[in-house]
CSV table of C-alpha atoms in Angstrom, one decimal:
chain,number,residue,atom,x,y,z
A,19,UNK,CA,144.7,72.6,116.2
A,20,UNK,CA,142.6,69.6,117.2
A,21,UNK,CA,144.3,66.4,118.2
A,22,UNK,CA,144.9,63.5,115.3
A,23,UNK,CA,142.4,60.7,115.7
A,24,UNK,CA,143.1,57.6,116.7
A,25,UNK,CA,143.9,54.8,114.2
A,26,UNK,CA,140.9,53.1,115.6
A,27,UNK,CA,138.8,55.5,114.5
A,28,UNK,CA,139.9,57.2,111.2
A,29,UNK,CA,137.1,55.7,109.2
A,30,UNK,CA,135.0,57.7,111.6
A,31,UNK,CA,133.4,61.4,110.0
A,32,UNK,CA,134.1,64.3,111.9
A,33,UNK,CA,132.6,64.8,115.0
A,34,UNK,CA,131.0,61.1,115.8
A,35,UNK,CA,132.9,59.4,118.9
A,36,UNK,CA,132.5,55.6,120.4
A,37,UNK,CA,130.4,56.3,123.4
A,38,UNK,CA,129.9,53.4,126.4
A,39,UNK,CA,130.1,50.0,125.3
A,40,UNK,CA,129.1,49.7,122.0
A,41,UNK,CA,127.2,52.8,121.2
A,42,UNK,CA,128.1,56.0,119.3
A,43,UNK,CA,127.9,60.1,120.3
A,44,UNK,CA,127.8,63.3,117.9
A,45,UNK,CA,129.6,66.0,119.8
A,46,UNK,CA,127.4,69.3,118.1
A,47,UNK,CA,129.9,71.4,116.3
A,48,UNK,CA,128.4,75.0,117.6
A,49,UNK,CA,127.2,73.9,120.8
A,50,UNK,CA,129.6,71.3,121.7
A,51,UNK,CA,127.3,69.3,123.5
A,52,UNK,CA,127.0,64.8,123.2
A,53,UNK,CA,124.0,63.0,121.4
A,54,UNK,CA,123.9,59.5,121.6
A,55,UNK,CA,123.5,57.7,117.6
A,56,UNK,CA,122.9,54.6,119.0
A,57,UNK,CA,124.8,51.0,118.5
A,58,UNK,CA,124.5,50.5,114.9
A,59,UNK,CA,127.7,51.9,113.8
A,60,UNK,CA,127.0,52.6,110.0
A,61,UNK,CA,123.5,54.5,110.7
A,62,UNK,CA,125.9,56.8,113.2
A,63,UNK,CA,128.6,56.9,110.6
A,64,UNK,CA,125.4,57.9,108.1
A,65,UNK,CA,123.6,60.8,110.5
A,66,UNK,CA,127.0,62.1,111.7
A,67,UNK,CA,128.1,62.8,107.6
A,68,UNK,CA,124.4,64.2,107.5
A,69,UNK,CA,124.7,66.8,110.5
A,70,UNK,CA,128.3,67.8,110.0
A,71,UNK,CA,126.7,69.0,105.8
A,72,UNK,CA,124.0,70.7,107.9
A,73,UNK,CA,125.7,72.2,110.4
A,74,UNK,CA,129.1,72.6,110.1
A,75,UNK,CA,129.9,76.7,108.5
A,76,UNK,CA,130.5,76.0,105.0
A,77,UNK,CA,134.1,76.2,103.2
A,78,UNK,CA,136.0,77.9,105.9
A,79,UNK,CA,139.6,76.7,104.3
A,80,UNK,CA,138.4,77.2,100.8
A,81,UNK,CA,137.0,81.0,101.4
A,82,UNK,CA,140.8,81.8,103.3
A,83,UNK,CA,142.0,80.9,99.9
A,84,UNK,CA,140.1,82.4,97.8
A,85,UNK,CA,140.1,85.5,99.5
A,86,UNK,CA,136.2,85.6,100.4
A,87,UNK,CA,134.5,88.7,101.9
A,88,UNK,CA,133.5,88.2,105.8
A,89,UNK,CA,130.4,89.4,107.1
A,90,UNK,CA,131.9,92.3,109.0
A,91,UNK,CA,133.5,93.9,105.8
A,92,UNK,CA,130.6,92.6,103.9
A,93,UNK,CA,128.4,94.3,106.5
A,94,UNK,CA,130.3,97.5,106.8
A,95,UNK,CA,130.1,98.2,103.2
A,96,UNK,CA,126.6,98.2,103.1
A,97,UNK,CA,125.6,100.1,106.0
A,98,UNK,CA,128.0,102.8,104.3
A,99,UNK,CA,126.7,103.0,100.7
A,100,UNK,CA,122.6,102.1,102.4
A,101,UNK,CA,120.3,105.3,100.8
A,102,UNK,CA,116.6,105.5,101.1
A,103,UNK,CA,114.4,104.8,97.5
A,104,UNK,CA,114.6,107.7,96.8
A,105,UNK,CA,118.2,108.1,96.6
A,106,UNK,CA,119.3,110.3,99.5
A,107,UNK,CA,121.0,109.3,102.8
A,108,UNK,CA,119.5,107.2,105.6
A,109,UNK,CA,118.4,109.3,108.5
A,110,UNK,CA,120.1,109.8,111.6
A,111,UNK,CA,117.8,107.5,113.0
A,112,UNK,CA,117.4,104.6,110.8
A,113,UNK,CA,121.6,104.5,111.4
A,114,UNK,CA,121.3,104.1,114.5
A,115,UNK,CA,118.8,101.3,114.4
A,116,UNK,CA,121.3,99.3,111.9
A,117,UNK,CA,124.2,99.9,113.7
A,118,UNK,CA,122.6,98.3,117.1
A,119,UNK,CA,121.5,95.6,114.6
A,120,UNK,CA,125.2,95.4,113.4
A,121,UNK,CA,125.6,95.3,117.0
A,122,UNK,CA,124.1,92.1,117.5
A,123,UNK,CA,126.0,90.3,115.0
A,124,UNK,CA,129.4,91.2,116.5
A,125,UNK,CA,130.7,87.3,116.5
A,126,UNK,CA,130.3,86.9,113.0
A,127,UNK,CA,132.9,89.8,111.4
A,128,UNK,CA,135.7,87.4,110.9
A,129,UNK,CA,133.8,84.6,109.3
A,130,UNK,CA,133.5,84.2,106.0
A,131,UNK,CA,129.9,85.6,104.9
A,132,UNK,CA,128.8,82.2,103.2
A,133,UNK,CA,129.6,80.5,106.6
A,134,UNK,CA,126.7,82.2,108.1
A,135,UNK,CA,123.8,79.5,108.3
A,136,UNK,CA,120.5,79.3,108.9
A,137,UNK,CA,120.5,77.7,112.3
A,138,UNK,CA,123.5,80.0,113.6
A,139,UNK,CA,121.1,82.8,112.2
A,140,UNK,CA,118.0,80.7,114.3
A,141,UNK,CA,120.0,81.0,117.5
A,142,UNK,CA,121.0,84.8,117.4
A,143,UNK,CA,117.3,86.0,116.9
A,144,UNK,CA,116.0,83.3,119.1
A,145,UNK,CA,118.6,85.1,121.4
A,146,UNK,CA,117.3,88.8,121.3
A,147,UNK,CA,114.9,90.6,122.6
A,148,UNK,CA,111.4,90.4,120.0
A,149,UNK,CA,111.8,93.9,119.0
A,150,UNK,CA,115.8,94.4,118.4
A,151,UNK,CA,115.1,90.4,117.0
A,152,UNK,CA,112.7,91.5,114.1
A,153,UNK,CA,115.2,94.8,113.5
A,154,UNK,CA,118.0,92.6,113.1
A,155,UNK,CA,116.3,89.9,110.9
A,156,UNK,CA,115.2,92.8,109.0
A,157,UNK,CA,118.9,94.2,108.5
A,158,UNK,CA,119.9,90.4,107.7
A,159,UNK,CA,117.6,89.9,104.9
A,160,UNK,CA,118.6,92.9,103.4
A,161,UNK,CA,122.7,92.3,103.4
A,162,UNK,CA,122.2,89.0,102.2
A,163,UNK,CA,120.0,89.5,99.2
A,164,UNK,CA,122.7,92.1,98.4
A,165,UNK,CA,125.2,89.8,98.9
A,166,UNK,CA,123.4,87.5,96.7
A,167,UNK,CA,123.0,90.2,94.0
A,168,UNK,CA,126.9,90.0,93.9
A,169,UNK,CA,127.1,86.1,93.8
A,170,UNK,CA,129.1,86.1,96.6
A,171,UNK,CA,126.3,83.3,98.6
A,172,UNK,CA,123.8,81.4,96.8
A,173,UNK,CA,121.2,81.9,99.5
A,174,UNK,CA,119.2,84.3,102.2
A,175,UNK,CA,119.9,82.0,105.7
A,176,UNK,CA,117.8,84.8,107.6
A,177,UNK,CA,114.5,85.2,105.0
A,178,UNK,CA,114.1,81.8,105.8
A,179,UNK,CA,113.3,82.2,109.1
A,180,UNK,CA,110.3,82.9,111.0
A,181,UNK,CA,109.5,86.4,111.8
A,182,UNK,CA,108.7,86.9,115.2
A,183,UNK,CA,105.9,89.0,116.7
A,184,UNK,CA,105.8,91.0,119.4
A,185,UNK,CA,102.9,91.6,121.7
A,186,UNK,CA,101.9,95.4,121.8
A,187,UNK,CA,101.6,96.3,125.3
A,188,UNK,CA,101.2,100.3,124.7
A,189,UNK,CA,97.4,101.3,124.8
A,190,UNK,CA,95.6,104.0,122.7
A,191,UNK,CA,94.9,107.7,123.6
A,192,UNK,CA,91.4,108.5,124.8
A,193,UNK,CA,90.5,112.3,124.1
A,194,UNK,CA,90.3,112.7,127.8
A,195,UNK,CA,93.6,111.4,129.0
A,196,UNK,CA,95.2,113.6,126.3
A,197,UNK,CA,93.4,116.6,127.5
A,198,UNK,CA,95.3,115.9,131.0
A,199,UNK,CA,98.6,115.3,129.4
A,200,UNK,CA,97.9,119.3,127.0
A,201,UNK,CA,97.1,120.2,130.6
A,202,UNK,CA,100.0,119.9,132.3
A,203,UNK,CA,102.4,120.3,129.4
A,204,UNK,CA,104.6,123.4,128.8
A,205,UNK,CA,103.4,125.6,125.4
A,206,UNK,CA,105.6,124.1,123.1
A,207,UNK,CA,104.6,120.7,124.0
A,208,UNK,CA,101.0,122.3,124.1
A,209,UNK,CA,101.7,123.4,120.4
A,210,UNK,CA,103.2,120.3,119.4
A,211,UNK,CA,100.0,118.4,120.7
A,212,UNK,CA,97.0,120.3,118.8
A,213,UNK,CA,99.4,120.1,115.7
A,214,UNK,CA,100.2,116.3,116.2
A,215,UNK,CA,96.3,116.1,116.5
A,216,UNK,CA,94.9,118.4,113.9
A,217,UNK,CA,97.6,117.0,111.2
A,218,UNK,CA,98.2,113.4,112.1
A,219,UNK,CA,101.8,113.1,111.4
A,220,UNK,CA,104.7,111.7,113.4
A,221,UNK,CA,106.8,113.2,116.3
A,222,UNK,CA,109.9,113.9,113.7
A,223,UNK,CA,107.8,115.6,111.3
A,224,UNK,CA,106.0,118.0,113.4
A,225,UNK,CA,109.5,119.0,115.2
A,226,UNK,CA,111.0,119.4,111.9
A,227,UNK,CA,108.2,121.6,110.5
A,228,UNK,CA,109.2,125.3,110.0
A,229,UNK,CA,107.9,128.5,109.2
A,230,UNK,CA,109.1,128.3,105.4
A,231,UNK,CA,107.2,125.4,105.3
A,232,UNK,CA,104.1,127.7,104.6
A,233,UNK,CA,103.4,128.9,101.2
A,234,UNK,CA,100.1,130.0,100.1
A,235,UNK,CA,97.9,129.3,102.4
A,236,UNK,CA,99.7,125.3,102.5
A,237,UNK,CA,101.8,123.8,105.4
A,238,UNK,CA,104.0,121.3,103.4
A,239,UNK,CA,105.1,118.4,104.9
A,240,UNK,CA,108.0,116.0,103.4
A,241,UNK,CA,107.7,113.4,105.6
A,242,UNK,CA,110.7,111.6,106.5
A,243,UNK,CA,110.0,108.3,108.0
A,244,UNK,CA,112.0,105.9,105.6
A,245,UNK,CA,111.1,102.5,107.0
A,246,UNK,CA,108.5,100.5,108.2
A,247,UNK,CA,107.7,100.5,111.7
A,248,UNK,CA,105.9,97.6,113.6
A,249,UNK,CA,104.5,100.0,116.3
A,250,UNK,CA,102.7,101.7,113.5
A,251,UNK,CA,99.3,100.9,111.6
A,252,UNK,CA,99.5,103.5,109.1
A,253,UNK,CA,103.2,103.4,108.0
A,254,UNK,CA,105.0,103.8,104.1
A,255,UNK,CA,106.8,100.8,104.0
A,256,UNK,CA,109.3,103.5,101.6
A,257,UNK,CA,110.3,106.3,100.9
A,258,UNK,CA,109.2,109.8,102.2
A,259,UNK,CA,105.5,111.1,101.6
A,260,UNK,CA,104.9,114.8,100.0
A,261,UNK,CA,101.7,116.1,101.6
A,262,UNK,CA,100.6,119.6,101.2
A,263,UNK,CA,97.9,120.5,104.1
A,264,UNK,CA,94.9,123.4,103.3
A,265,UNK,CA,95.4,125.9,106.3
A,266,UNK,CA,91.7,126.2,108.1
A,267,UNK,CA,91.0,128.4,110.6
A,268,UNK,CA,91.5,125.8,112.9
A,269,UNK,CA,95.1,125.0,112.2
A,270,UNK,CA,95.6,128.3,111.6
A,271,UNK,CA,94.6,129.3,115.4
A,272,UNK,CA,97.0,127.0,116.3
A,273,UNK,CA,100.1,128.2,114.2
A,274,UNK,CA,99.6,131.7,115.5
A,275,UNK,CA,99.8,130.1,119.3
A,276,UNK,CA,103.0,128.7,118.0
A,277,UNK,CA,104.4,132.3,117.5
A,278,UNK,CA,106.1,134.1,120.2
A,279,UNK,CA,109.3,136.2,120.6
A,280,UNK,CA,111.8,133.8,120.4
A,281,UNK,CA,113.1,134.2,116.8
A,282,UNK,CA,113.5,130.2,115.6
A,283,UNK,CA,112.8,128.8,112.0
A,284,UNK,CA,111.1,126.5,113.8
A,285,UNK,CA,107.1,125.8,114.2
A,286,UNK,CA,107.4,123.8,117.7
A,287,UNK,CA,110.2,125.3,119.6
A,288,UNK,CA,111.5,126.0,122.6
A,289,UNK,CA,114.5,127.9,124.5
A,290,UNK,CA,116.8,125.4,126.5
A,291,UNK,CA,117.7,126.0,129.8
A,292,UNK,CA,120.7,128.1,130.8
A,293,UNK,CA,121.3,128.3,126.9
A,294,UNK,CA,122.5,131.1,125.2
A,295,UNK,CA,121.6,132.2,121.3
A,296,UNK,CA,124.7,130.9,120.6
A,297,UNK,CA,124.4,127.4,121.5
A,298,UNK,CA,124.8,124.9,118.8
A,299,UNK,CA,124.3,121.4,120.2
A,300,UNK,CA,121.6,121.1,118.0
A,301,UNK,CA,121.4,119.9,114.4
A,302,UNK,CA,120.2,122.9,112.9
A,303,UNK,CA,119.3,125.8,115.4
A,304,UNK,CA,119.7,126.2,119.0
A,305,UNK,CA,115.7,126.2,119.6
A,306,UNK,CA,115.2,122.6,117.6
A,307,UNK,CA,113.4,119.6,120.2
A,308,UNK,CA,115.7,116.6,119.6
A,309,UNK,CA,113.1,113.5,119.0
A,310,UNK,CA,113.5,111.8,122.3
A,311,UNK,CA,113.4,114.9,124.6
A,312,UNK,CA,109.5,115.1,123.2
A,313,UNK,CA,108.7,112.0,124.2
A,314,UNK,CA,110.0,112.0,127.1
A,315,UNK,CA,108.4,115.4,128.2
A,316,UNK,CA,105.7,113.8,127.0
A,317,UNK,CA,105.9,111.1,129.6
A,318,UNK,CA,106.5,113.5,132.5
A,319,UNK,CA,103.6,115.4,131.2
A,320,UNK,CA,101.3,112.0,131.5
A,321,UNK,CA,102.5,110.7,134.9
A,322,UNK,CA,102.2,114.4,136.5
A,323,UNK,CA,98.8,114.6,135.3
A,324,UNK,CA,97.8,111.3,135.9
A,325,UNK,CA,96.0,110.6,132.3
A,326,UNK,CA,96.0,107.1,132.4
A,327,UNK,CA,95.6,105.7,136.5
A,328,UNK,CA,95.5,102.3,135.3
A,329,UNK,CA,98.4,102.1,132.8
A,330,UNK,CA,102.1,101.6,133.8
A,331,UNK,CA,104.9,101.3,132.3
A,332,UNK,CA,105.0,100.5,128.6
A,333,UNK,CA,101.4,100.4,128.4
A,334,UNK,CA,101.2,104.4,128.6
A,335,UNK,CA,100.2,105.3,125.2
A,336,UNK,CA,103.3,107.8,124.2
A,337,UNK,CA,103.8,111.2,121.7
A,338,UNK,CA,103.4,108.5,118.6
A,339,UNK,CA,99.9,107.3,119.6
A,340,UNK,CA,98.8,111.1,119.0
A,341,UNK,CA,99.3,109.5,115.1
A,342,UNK,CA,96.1,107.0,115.9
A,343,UNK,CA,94.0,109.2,117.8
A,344,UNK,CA,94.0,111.7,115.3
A,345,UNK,CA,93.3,109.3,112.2
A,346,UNK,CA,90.5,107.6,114.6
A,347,UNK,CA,89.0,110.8,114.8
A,348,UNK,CA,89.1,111.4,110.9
A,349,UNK,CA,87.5,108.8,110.3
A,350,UNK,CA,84.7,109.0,112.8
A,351,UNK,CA,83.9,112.3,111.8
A,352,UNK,CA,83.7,110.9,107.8
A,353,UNK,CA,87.1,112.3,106.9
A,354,UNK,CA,89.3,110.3,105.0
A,355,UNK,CA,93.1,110.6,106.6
A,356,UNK,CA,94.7,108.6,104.2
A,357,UNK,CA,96.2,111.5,102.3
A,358,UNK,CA,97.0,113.4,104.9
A,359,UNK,CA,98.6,111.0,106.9
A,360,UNK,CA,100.9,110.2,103.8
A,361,UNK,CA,99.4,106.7,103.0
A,362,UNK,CA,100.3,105.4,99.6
A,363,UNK,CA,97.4,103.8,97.6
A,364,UNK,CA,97.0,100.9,95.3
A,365,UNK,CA,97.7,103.0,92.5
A,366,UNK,CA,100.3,105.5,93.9
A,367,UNK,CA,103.0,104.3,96.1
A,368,UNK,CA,105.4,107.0,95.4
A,369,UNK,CA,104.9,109.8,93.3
A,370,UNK,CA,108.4,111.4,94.1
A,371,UNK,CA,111.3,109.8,92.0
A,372,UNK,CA,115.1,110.8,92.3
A,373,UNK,CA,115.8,113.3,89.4
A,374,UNK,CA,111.9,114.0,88.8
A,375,UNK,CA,109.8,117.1,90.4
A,376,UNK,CA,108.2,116.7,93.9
A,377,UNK,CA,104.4,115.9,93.4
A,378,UNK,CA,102.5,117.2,96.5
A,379,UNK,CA,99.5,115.6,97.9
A,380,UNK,CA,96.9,117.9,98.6
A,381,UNK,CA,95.1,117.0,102.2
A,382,UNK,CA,92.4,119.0,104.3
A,383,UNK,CA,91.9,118.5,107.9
A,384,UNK,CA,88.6,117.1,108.4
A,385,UNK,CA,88.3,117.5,112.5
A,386,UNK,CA,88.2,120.3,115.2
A,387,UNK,CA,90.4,120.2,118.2
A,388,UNK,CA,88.7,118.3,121.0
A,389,UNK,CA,90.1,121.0,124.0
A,390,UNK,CA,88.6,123.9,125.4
A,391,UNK,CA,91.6,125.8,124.8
C-alpha cells in the first residue's frame, strides 16, 4: 500500500511531486522513472491529470468488483475454443505458434483485460524479436476483437499499432544449387525434392501425402496451411486449399521412385534408425518425417554439398524455398501455378464450406524436372 501524502500536497494528482526549488516532477506510472513539469504549478497539476488518463491501466478497483475477466483467462479460453474457417481444429503447428505468443504476454494474466493499453502493448512488441513481435501482435488483435465481440473492452489497443517488418535475409533456390543439395540427399529426401518441385506445395503437405491420396489418375492434395505466413509470397491467408493434380508421366516417374519395400501409407517416407515396425512416436505411422526433421536434413544436405558457398546462416534458402523455385519455373515456362499451388482468386477464395461437399481444383503440372536423374 503506498504511503498517504502529505497535507502539503493533497491537492496534488497522482503521481506529480515538488521537485528542486520551485519546480514540479511526473514519476511515470509503468516505468517509474522522474520528468520535470516545470515551475508553473497548475500546467503540472494539468499534464500530470492528462498522463495519469493516458497511462495509468484503466479501472483496476472497479473490474475487482465487478468480477472482470483477466487476460490470462480471457486468453486461455480462446486459444481453447480457436478453429480454422473452416470449422475444424487448429493444427499442431499453428498451437504452437499461439502458445509462444501466449508466451510473451505472461505479465499480463492477472490484470484485468481492459487494463491492457496501447502503450503497455507498444512496449512488449517493441520488446520482441521482429518475427515472434508480428506473431504476437497478430494473436493480440485477434483476442481482442473477440473480446470486443463480447463487450467486455470497447477497443483493439494492439490493431492500433504499427506492424513491424522484418528484413528477409533467406535467398532463393537457383536450379543448380538444388541439384547439389538432390545430390547429396538420401532417397526419401531425393523423393521429397522432385515432388516439392514438380507440385509446388509446402513441406507439410508433401510429408502428409499418401498413397490413398491417388484416385484416378489424380494426386489430391488438401492442403493444410491455415494461416498466413510472412516468409511466403503465395500464401491463403485462410483456410485449407482442395487441389486435385493430373498425374503426367513426369510425376508419375517420380511416384514410382517413391515405392520401395517398406510398407508405409506414406508417399515420402523413410525407416528410422534402430526403429522397429512397432515404433509409435510418430503421429500416425512409424515411417511419417516429422516437419522439422526435413528441414533440417535438408540443411545437412546443403552444407555437405556446398550449394550455396556464399550464403551462411539464415540466408541459405531452406526445404520452403523449393515453393518459389517451382512456381518461378511455372511461370517461365508459360504455366500458370496459381491453381496448383492453391491460390484463391478474386472470385473464389474458398470453395470448401463446413457442412457442404469438397470442391477440388483441378491443376496440371506445366514443367519437367530440371535433374538428370
Amino acid at each position: 500500500m503506498s504511503r498517504p501524502r502529505a497535507k502539503r500536497n493533497k491537492d496534488l494528482p497522482a503521481n506529480l511531486y515538488r521537485g528542486k526549488g520551485t519546480t514540479w516532477r511526473y514519476r511515470h506510472p509503468l516505468t517509474g522513472k522522474y520528468h520535470g513539469m516545470g515551475t508553473d504549478k497548475n500546467k503540472a497539476i494539468t499534464a500530470a491529470r492528462k498522463l495519469n488518463d493516458m497511462l495509468i491501466p484503466a479501472g483496476d478497483l472497479v473490474s475487482s468488483v465487478m468480477g472482470e475477466v483477466t487476460f490470462g483467462e480471457f486468453s486461455t479460453k480462446f486459444l481453447a475454443e480457436k478453429r480454422r474457417k473452416d470449422g475444424k481444429p487448429l493444427a499442431a503447428n499453428s498451437i504452437r505458434t499461439y502458445t509462444h505468443s501466449l508466451g510473451q504476454c505472461k505479465k499480463w494474466d492477472k490484470r484485468p483485460l481492459s487494463s491492457i493499453t496501447l502503450l503497455m502493448v507498444n512496449r512488449l512488441l517493441d520488446s520482441l524479436p521482429a518475427s515472434t513481435s508480428i506473431e504476437t501482435r497478430s494473436l493480440l488483435i485477434q483476442i481482442f476483437d473477440l473480446a470486443i465481440s463480447k463487450g467486455l473492452v470497447t477497443e483493439n489497443p494492439a490493431a492500433q499499432t504499427i506492424k513491424r517488418y522484418r528484413i528477409k535475409q533467406r535467398k532463393r533456390h537457383t536450379i543448380e544449387g538444388l541439384a547439389k543439395i538432390r545430390d547429396a540427399s538420401p532417397q526419401w529426401l531425393k523423393n521429397a525434392i522432385d515432388l516439392a518441385l514438380l507440385t509446388t506445395q509446402r513441406r507439410i503437405d508433401i510429408i502428409n501425402m499418401k498413397w490413398d491420396d491417388i484416385k484416378d489418375g489424380y494426386l489430391y492434395v488438401a492442403q493444410e496451411k491455415t494461416t498466413d505466413d510472412p516468409e511466403d509470397d503465395f500464401e491463403l491467408l485462410e483456410g485449407a486449399g482442395y487441389v486435385r493434380i493430373k498425374i503426367n508421366n513426369e510425376l508419375k516417374r517420380v511416384l514410382d521412385r517413391c515405392k520401395d519395400k517398406v510398407a508405409s501409407p506414406f508417399i515420402i517416407h523413410r525407416v528410422p534408425k534402430g526403429k522397429t515396425q512397432n515404433h509409435t512416436q510418430y503421429k500416425e505411422h512409424w515411417t511419417q518425417l516429422e516437419p522439422q526433421y526435413v528441414s533440417r536434413e535438408f540443411l545437412k544436405a546443403s552444407k555437405a554439398a556446398h550449394a550455396y558457398p556464399e550464403l551462411s546462416g539464415r540466408q541459405l534458402p531452406s526445404f520452403h524455398e523449393i515453393r518459389a523455385l517451382a512456381i518461378f519455373l511455372h511461370k517461365k515456362s508459360g504455366k500458370s501455378a496459381q491453381t496448383l499451388a492453391g491460390h484463391a482468386t478474386e472470385k473464389m477464395t474458398e470453395l470448401y464450406a463446413s457442412g457442404h461437399e469438397i470442391i477440388w481444383n483441378d491443376a496440371d503440372i506445366g514443367i519437367d524436372l530440371p535433374f538428370k536423374n
